PDB file of C-alpha atoms and ligand atoms in Angstrom:
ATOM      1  CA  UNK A   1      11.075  11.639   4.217  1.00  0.00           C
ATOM      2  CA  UNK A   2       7.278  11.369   4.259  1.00  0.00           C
ATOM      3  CA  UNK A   3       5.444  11.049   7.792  1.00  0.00           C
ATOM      4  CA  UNK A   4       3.144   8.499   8.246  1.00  0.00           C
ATOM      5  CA  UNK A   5       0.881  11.369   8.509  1.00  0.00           C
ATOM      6  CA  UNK A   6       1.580  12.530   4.594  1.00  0.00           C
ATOM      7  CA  UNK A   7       1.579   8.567   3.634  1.00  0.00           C
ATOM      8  CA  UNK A   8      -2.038   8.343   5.553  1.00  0.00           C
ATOM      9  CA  UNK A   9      -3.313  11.714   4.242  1.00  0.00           C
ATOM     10  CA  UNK A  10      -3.137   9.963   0.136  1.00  0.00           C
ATOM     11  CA  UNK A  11      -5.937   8.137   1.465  1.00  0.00           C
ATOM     12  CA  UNK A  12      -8.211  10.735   1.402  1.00  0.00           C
ATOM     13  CA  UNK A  13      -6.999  12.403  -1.585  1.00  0.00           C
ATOM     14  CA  UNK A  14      -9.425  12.120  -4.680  1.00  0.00           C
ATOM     15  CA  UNK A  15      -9.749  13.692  -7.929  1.00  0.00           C
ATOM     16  CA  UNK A  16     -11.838  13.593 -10.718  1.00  0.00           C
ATOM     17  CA  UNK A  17     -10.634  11.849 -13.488  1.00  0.00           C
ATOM     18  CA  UNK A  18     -11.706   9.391 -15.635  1.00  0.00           C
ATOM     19  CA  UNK A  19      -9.683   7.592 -18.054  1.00  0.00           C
ATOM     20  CA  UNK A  20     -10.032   6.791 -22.110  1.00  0.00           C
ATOM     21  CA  UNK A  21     -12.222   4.404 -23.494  1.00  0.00           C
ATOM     22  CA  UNK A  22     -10.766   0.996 -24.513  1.00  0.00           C
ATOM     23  CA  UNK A  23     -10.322  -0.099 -28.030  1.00  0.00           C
ATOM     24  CA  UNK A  24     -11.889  -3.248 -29.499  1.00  0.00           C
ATOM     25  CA  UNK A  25      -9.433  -4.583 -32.304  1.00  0.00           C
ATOM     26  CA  UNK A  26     -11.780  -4.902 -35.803  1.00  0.00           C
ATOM     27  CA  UNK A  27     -10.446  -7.788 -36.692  1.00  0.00           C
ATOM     28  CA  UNK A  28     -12.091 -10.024 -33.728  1.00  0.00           C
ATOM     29  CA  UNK A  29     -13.489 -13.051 -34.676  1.00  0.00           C
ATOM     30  CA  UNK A  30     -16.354 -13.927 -33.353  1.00  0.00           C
ATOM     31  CA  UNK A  31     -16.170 -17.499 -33.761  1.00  0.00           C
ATOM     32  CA  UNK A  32     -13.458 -18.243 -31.416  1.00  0.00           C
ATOM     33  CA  UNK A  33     -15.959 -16.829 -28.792  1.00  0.00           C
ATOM     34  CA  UNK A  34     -16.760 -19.389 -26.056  1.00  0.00           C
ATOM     35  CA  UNK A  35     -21.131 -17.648 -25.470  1.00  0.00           C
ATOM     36  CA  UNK A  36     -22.042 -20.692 -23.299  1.00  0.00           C
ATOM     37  CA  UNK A  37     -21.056 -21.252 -19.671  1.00  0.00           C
ATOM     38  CA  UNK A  38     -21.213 -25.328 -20.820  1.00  0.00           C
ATOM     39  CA  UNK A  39     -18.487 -24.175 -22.976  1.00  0.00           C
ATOM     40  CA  UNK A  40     -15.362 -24.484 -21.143  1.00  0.00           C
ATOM     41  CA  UNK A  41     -12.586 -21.876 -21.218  1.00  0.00           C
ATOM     42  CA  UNK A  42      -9.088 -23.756 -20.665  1.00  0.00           C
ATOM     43  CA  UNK A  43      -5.951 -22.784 -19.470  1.00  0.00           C
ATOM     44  CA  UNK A  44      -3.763 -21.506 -22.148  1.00  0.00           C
ATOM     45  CA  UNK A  45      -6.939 -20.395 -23.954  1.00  0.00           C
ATOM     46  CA  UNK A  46      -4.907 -16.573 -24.779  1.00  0.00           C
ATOM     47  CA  UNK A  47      -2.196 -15.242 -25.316  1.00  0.00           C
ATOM     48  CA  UNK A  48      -2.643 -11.910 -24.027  1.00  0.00           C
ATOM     49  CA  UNK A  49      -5.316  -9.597 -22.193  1.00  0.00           C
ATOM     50  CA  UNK A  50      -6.258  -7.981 -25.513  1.00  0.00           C
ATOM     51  CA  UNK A  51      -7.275 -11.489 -26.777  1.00  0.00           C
ATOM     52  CA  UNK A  52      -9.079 -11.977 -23.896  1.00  0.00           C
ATOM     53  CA  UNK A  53     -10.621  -8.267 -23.329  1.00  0.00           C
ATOM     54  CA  UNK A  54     -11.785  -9.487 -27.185  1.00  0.00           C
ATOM     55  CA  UNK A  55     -13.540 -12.525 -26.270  1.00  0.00           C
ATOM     56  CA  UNK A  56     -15.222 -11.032 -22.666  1.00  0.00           C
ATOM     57  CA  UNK A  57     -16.721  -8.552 -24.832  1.00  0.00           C
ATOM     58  CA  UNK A  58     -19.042 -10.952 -26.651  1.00  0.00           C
ATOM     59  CA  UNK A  59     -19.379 -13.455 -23.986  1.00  0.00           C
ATOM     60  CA  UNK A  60     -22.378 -14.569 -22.972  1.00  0.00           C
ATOM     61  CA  UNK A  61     -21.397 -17.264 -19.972  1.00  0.00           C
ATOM     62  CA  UNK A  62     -23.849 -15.377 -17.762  1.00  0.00           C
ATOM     63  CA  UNK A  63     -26.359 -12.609 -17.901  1.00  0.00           C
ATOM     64  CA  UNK A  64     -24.058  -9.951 -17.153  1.00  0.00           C
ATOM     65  CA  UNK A  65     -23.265 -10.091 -20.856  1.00  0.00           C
ATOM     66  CA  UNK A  66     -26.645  -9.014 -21.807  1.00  0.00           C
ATOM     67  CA  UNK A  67     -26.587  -5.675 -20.316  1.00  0.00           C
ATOM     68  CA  UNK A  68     -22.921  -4.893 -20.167  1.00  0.00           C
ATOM     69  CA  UNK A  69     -21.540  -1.342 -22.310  1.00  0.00           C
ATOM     70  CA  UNK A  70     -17.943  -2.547 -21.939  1.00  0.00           C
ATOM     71  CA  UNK A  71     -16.511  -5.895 -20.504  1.00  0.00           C
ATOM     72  CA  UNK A  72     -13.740  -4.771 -18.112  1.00  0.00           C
ATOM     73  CA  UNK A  73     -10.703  -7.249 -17.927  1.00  0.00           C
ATOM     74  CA  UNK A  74      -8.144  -4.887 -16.073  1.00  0.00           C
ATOM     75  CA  UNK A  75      -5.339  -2.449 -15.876  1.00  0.00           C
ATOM     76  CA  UNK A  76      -1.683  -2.137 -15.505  1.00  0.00           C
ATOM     77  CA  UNK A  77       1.527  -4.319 -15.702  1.00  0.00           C
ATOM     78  CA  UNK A  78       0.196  -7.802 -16.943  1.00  0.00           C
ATOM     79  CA  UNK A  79       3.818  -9.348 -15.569  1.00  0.00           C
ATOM     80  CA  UNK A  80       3.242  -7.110 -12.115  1.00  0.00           C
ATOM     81  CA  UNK A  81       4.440  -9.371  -9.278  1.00  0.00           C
ATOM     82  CA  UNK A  82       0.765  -8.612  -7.426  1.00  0.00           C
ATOM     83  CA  UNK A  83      -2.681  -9.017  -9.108  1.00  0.00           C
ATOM     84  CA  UNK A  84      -5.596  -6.633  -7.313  1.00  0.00           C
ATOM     85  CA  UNK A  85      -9.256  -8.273  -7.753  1.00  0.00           C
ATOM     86  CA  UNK A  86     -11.960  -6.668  -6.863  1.00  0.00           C
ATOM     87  CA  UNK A  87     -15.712  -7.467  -7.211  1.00  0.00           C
ATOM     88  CA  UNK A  88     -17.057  -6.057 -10.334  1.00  0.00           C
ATOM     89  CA  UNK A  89     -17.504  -3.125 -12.703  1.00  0.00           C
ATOM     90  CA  UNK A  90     -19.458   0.293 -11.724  1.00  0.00           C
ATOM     91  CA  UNK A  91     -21.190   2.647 -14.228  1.00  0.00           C
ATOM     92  CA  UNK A  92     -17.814   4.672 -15.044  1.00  0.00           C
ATOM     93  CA  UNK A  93     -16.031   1.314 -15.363  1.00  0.00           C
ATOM     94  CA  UNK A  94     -18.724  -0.155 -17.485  1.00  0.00           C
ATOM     95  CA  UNK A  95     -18.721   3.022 -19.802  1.00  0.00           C
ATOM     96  CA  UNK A  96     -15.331   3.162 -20.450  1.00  0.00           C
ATOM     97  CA  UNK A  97     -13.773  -0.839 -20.063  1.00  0.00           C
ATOM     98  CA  UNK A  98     -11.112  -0.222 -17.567  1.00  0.00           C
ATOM     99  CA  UNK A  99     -11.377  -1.403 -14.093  1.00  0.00           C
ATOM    100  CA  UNK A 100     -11.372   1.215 -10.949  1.00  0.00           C
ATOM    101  CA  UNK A 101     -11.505   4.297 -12.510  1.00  0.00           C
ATOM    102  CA  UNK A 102     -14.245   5.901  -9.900  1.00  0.00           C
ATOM    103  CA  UNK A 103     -13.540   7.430  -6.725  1.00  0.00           C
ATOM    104  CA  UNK A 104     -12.662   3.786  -5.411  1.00  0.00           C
ATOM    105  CA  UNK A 105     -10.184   3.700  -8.537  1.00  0.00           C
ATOM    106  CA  UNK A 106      -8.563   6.690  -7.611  1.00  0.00           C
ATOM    107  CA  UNK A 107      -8.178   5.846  -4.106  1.00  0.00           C
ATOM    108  CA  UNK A 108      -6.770   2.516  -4.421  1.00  0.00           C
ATOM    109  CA  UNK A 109      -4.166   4.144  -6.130  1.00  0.00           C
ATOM    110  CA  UNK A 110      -3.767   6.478  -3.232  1.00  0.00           C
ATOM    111  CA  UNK A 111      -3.429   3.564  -1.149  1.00  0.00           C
ATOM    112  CA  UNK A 112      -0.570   1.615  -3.382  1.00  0.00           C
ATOM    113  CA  UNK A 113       0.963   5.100  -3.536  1.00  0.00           C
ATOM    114  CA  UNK A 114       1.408   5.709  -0.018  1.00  0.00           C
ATOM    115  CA  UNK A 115       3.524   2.781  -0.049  1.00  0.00           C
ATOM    116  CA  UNK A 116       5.412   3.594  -3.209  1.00  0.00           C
ATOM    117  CA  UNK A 117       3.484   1.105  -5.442  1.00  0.00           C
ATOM    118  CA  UNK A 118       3.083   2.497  -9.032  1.00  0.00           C
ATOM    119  CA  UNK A 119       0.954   0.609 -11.671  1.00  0.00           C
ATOM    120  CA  UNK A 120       4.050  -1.220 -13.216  1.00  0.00           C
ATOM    121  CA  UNK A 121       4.060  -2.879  -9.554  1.00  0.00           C
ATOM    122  CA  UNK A 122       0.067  -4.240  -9.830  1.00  0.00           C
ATOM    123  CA  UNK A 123      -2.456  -5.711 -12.245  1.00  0.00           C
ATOM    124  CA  UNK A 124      -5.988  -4.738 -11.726  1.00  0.00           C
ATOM    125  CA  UNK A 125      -9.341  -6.772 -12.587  1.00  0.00           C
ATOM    126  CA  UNK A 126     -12.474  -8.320 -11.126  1.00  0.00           C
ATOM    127  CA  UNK A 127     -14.312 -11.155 -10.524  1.00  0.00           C
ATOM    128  CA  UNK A 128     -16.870 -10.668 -12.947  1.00  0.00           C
ATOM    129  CA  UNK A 129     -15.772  -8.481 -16.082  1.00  0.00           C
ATOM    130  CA  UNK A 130     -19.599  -7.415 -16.491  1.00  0.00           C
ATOM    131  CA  UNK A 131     -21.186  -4.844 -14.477  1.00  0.00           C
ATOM    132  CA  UNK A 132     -23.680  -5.996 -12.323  1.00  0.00           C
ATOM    133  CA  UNK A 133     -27.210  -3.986 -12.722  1.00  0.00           C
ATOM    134  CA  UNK A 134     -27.514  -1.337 -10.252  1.00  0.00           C
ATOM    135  CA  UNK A 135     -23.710  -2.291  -8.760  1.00  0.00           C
ATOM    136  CA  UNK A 136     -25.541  -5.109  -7.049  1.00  0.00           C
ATOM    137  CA  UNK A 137     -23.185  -8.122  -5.822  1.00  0.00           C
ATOM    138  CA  UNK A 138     -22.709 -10.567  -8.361  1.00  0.00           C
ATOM    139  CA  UNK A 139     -24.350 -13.943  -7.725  1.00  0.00           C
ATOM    140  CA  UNK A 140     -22.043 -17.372  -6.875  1.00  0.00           C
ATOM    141  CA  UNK A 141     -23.352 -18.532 -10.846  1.00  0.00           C
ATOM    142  CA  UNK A 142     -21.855 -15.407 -12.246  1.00  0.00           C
ATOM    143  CA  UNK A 143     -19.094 -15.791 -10.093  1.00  0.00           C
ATOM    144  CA  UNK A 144     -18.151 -19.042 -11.261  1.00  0.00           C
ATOM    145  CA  UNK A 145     -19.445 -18.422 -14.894  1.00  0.00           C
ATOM    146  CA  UNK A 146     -16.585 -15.885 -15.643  1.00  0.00           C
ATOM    147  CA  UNK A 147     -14.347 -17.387 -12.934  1.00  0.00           C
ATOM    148  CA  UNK A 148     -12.147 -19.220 -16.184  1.00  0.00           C
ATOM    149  CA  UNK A 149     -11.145 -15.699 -16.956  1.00  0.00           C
ATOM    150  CA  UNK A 150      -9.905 -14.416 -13.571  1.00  0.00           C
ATOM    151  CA  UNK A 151      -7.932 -18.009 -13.492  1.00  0.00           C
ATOM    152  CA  UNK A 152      -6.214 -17.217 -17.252  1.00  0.00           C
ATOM    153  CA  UNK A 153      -5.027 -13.807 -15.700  1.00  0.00           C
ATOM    154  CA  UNK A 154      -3.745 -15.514 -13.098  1.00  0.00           C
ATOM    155  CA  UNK A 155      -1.904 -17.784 -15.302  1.00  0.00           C
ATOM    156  CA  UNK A 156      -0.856 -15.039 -17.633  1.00  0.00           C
ATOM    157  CA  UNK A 157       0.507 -12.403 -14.867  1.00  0.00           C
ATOM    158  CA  UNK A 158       1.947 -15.074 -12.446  1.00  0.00           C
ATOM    159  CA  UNK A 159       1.944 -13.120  -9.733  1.00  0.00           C
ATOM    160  CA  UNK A 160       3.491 -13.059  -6.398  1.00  0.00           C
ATOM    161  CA  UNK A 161       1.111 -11.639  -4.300  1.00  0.00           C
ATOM    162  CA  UNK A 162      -2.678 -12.046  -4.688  1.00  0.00           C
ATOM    163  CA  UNK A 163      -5.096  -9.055  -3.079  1.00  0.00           C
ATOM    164  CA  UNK A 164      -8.663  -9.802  -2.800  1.00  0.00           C
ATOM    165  CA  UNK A 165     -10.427  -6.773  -2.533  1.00  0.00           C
ATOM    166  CA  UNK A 166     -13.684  -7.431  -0.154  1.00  0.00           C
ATOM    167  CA  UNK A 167     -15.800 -10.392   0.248  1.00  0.00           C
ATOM    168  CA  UNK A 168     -16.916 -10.965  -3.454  1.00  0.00           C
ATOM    169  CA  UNK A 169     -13.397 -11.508  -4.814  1.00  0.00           C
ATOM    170  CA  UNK A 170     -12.427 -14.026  -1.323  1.00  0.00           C
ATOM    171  CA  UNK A 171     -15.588 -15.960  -2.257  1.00  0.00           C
ATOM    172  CA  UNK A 172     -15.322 -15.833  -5.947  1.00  0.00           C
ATOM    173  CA  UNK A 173     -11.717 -16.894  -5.978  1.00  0.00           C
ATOM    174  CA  UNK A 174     -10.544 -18.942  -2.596  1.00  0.00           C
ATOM    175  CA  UNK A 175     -14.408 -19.848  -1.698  1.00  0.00           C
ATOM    176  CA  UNK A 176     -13.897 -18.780   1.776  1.00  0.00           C
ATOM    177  CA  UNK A 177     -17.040 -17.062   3.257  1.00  0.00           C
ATOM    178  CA  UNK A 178     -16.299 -15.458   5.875  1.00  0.00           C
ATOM    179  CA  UNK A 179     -16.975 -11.634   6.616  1.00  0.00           C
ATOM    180  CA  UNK A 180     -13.847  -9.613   5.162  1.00  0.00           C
ATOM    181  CA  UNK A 181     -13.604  -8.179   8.684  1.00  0.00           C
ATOM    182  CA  UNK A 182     -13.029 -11.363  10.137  1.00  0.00           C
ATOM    183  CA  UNK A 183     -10.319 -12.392   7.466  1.00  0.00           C
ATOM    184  CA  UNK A 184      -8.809  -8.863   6.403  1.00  0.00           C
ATOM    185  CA  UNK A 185      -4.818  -8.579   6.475  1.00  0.00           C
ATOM    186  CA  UNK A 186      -4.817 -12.839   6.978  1.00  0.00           C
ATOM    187  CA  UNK A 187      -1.944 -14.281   4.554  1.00  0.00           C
ATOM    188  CA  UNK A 188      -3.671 -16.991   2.692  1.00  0.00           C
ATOM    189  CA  UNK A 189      -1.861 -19.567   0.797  1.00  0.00           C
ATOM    190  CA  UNK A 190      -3.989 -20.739  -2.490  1.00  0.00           C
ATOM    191  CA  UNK A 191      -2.963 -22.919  -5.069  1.00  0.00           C
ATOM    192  CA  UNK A 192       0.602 -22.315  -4.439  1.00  0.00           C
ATOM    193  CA  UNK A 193      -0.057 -18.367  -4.344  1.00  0.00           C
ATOM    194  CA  UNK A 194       0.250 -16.203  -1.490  1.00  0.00           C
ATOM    195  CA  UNK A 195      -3.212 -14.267  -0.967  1.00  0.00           C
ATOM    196  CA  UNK A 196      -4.115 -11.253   1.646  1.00  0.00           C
ATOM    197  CA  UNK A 197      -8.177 -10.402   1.767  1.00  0.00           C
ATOM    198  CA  UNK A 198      -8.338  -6.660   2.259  1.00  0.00           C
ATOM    199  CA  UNK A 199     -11.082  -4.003   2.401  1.00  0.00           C
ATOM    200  CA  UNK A 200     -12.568  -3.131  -1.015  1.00  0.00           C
ATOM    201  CA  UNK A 201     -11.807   0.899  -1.352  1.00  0.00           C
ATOM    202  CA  UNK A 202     -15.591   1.700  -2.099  1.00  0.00           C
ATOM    203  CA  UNK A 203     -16.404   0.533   2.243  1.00  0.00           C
ATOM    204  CA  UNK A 204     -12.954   2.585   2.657  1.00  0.00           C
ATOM    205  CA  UNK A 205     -15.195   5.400   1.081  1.00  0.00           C
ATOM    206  CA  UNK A 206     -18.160   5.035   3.319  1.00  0.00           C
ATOM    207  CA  UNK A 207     -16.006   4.586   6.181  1.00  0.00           C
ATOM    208  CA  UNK A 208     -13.603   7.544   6.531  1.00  0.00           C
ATOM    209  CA  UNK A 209     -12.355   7.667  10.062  1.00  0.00           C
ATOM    210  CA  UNK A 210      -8.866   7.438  10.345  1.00  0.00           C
ATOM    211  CA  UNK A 211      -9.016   6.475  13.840  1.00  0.00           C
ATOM    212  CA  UNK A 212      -6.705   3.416  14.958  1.00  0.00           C
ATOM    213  CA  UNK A 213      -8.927   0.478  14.635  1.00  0.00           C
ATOM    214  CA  UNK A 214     -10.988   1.866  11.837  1.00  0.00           C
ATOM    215  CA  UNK A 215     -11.076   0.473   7.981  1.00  0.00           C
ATOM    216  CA  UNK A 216      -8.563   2.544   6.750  1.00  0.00           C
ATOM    217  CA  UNK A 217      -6.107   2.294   9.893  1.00  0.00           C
ATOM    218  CA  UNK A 218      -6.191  -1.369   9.240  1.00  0.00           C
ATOM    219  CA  UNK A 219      -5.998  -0.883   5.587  1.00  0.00           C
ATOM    220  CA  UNK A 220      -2.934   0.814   6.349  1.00  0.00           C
ATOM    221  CA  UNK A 221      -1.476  -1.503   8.180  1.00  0.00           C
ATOM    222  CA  UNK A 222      -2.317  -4.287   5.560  1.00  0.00           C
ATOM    223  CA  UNK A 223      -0.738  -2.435   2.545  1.00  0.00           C
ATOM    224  CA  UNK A 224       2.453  -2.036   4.187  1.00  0.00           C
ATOM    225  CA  UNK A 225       2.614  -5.494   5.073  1.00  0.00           C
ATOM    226  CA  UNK A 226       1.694  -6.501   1.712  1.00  0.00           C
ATOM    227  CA  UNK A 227       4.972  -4.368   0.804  1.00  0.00           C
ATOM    228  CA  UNK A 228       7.206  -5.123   2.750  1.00  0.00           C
ATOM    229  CA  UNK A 229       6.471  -9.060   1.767  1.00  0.00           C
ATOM    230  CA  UNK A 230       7.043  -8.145  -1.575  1.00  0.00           C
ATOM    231  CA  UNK A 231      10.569  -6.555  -0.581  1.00  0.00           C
ATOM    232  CA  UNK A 232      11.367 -10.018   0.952  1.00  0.00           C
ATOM    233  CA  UNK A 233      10.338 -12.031  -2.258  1.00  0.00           C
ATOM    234  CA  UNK A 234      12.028  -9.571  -4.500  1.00  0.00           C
ATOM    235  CA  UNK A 235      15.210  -9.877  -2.118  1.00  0.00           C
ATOM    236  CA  UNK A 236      15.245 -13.702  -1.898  1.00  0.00           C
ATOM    237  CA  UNK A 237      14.811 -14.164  -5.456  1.00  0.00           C
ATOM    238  CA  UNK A 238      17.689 -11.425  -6.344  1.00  0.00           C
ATOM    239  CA  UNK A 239      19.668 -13.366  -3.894  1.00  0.00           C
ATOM    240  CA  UNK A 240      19.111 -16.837  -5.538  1.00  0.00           C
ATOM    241  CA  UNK A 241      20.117 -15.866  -8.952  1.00  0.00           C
TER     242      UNK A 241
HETATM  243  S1  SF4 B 301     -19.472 -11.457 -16.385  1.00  0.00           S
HETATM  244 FE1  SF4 B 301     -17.900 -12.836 -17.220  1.00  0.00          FE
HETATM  245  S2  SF4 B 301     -18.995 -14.744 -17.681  1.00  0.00           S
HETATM  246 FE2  SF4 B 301     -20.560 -13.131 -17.423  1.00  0.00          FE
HETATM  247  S3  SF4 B 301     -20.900 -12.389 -19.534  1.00  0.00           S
HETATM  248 FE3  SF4 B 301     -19.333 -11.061 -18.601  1.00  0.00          FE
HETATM  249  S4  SF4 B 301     -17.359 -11.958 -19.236  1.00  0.00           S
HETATM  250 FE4  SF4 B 301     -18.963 -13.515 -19.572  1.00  0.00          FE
END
């Protein structure tokens, strides 16, 4: 059986390797495209993350769209029982559509690893689909311009447990402003949803003490109890069927 040592050391773990490109299906139409933030998005709006990934890639609800390569709607299981949002896109994520695929990428999935959490387990995506010039934060306007689209994939994964991964995606999503040191590892409830604010993996990178107390001691501690709340869903819903 692992250590908590071994679970602890896939933290610092990274390799080099990007991921494929994503496909854009020819036969979009670009008339169903909403290019207007006065143009509301509503609920039920797709029927799928490719629809969507189809539409964010000619939207134009904020400026983001004007100097985006790739729009980057997400990764993984979109039925996972816990949805990952993070801030927005970097260069690598921007060049090839697909959310975390830097070093930050690779060691999130380090983290969800070292608690046995594979990518059927999570969906990944951001606040804002469009990279923000020179990986700058995105402003509240963007925020709430693309906001519509974090809410459909909501909607369309229904998931159990929310993550919000740094400040950005608390703000963006819940509107709570408070430092993500003050509010880290906090179960929130939102809408009906269970939420936890935890570090976004890019500070884990800048910060790489393991020391108790640090960022990624207390990321530790938050992923496991993000697990083993998920065991305890999972176990009271086997039990009610
Ligand atoms: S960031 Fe969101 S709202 Fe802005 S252009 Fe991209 S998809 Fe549209």
């Amino acid at each position: 059986m692992a250590t908590e040592d071994d679970q602890m050391e896939l933290f610092s773990a990274i390799a080099a390797n990007p991921k494929p490109a994503a496909a854009l299906d020819p036969n979009f139409d670009p008339e169903l495209i909403p290019t207007s933030a006065k143009v509301p998005v509503l609920p039920g709006t797709y029927g799928s993350m490719e629809e969507m990934s189809l539409h964010c890639n000619r939207c134009h609800r904020c400026d983001l769209g004007a100097t985006r390569t790739y729009a980057v709607v997400g990764r993984g299981n979109p039925q996972a029982p816990i949805l990952i949002v993070g801030e927005g896109p970097g260069q690598n994520e921007d060049e090839t559509g697909l959310p975390f695929v830097g070093k930050a990428g690779q060691l999130l999935d380090k983290i969800l690893e070292s608690v046995k959490l594979t990518e059927a387990d999570v969906f990944i995506c951001n606040i804002v689909k469009c990279r923000p010039p020179g990986n700058r934060t995105p402003t509240q306007d963007e925020m709430d311009a693309c906001r519509p689209y974090l809410l459909e994939q909501i909607r369309m994964v229904d998931p159990q447990i929310i993550l919000l991964s740094g400040a950005s995606a608390v703000r963006g999503l819940i509107g709570d402003k408070r430092g993500i040191t003050k509010i880290r590892g906090e179960w929130i409830e939102w809408e009906g949803r269970l939420c936890m604010p935890v570090f976004h993996p890019a500070y884990l990178l800048r910060n790489p003490s393991r020391e108790k107390g640090s960022p990624k001691w207390l990321m530790w501690q938050d992923i496991q109890a993000v697990r083993t709340k998920l065991d305890q869903l999972q176990q009271a819903s086997a039990n009610a069927d």
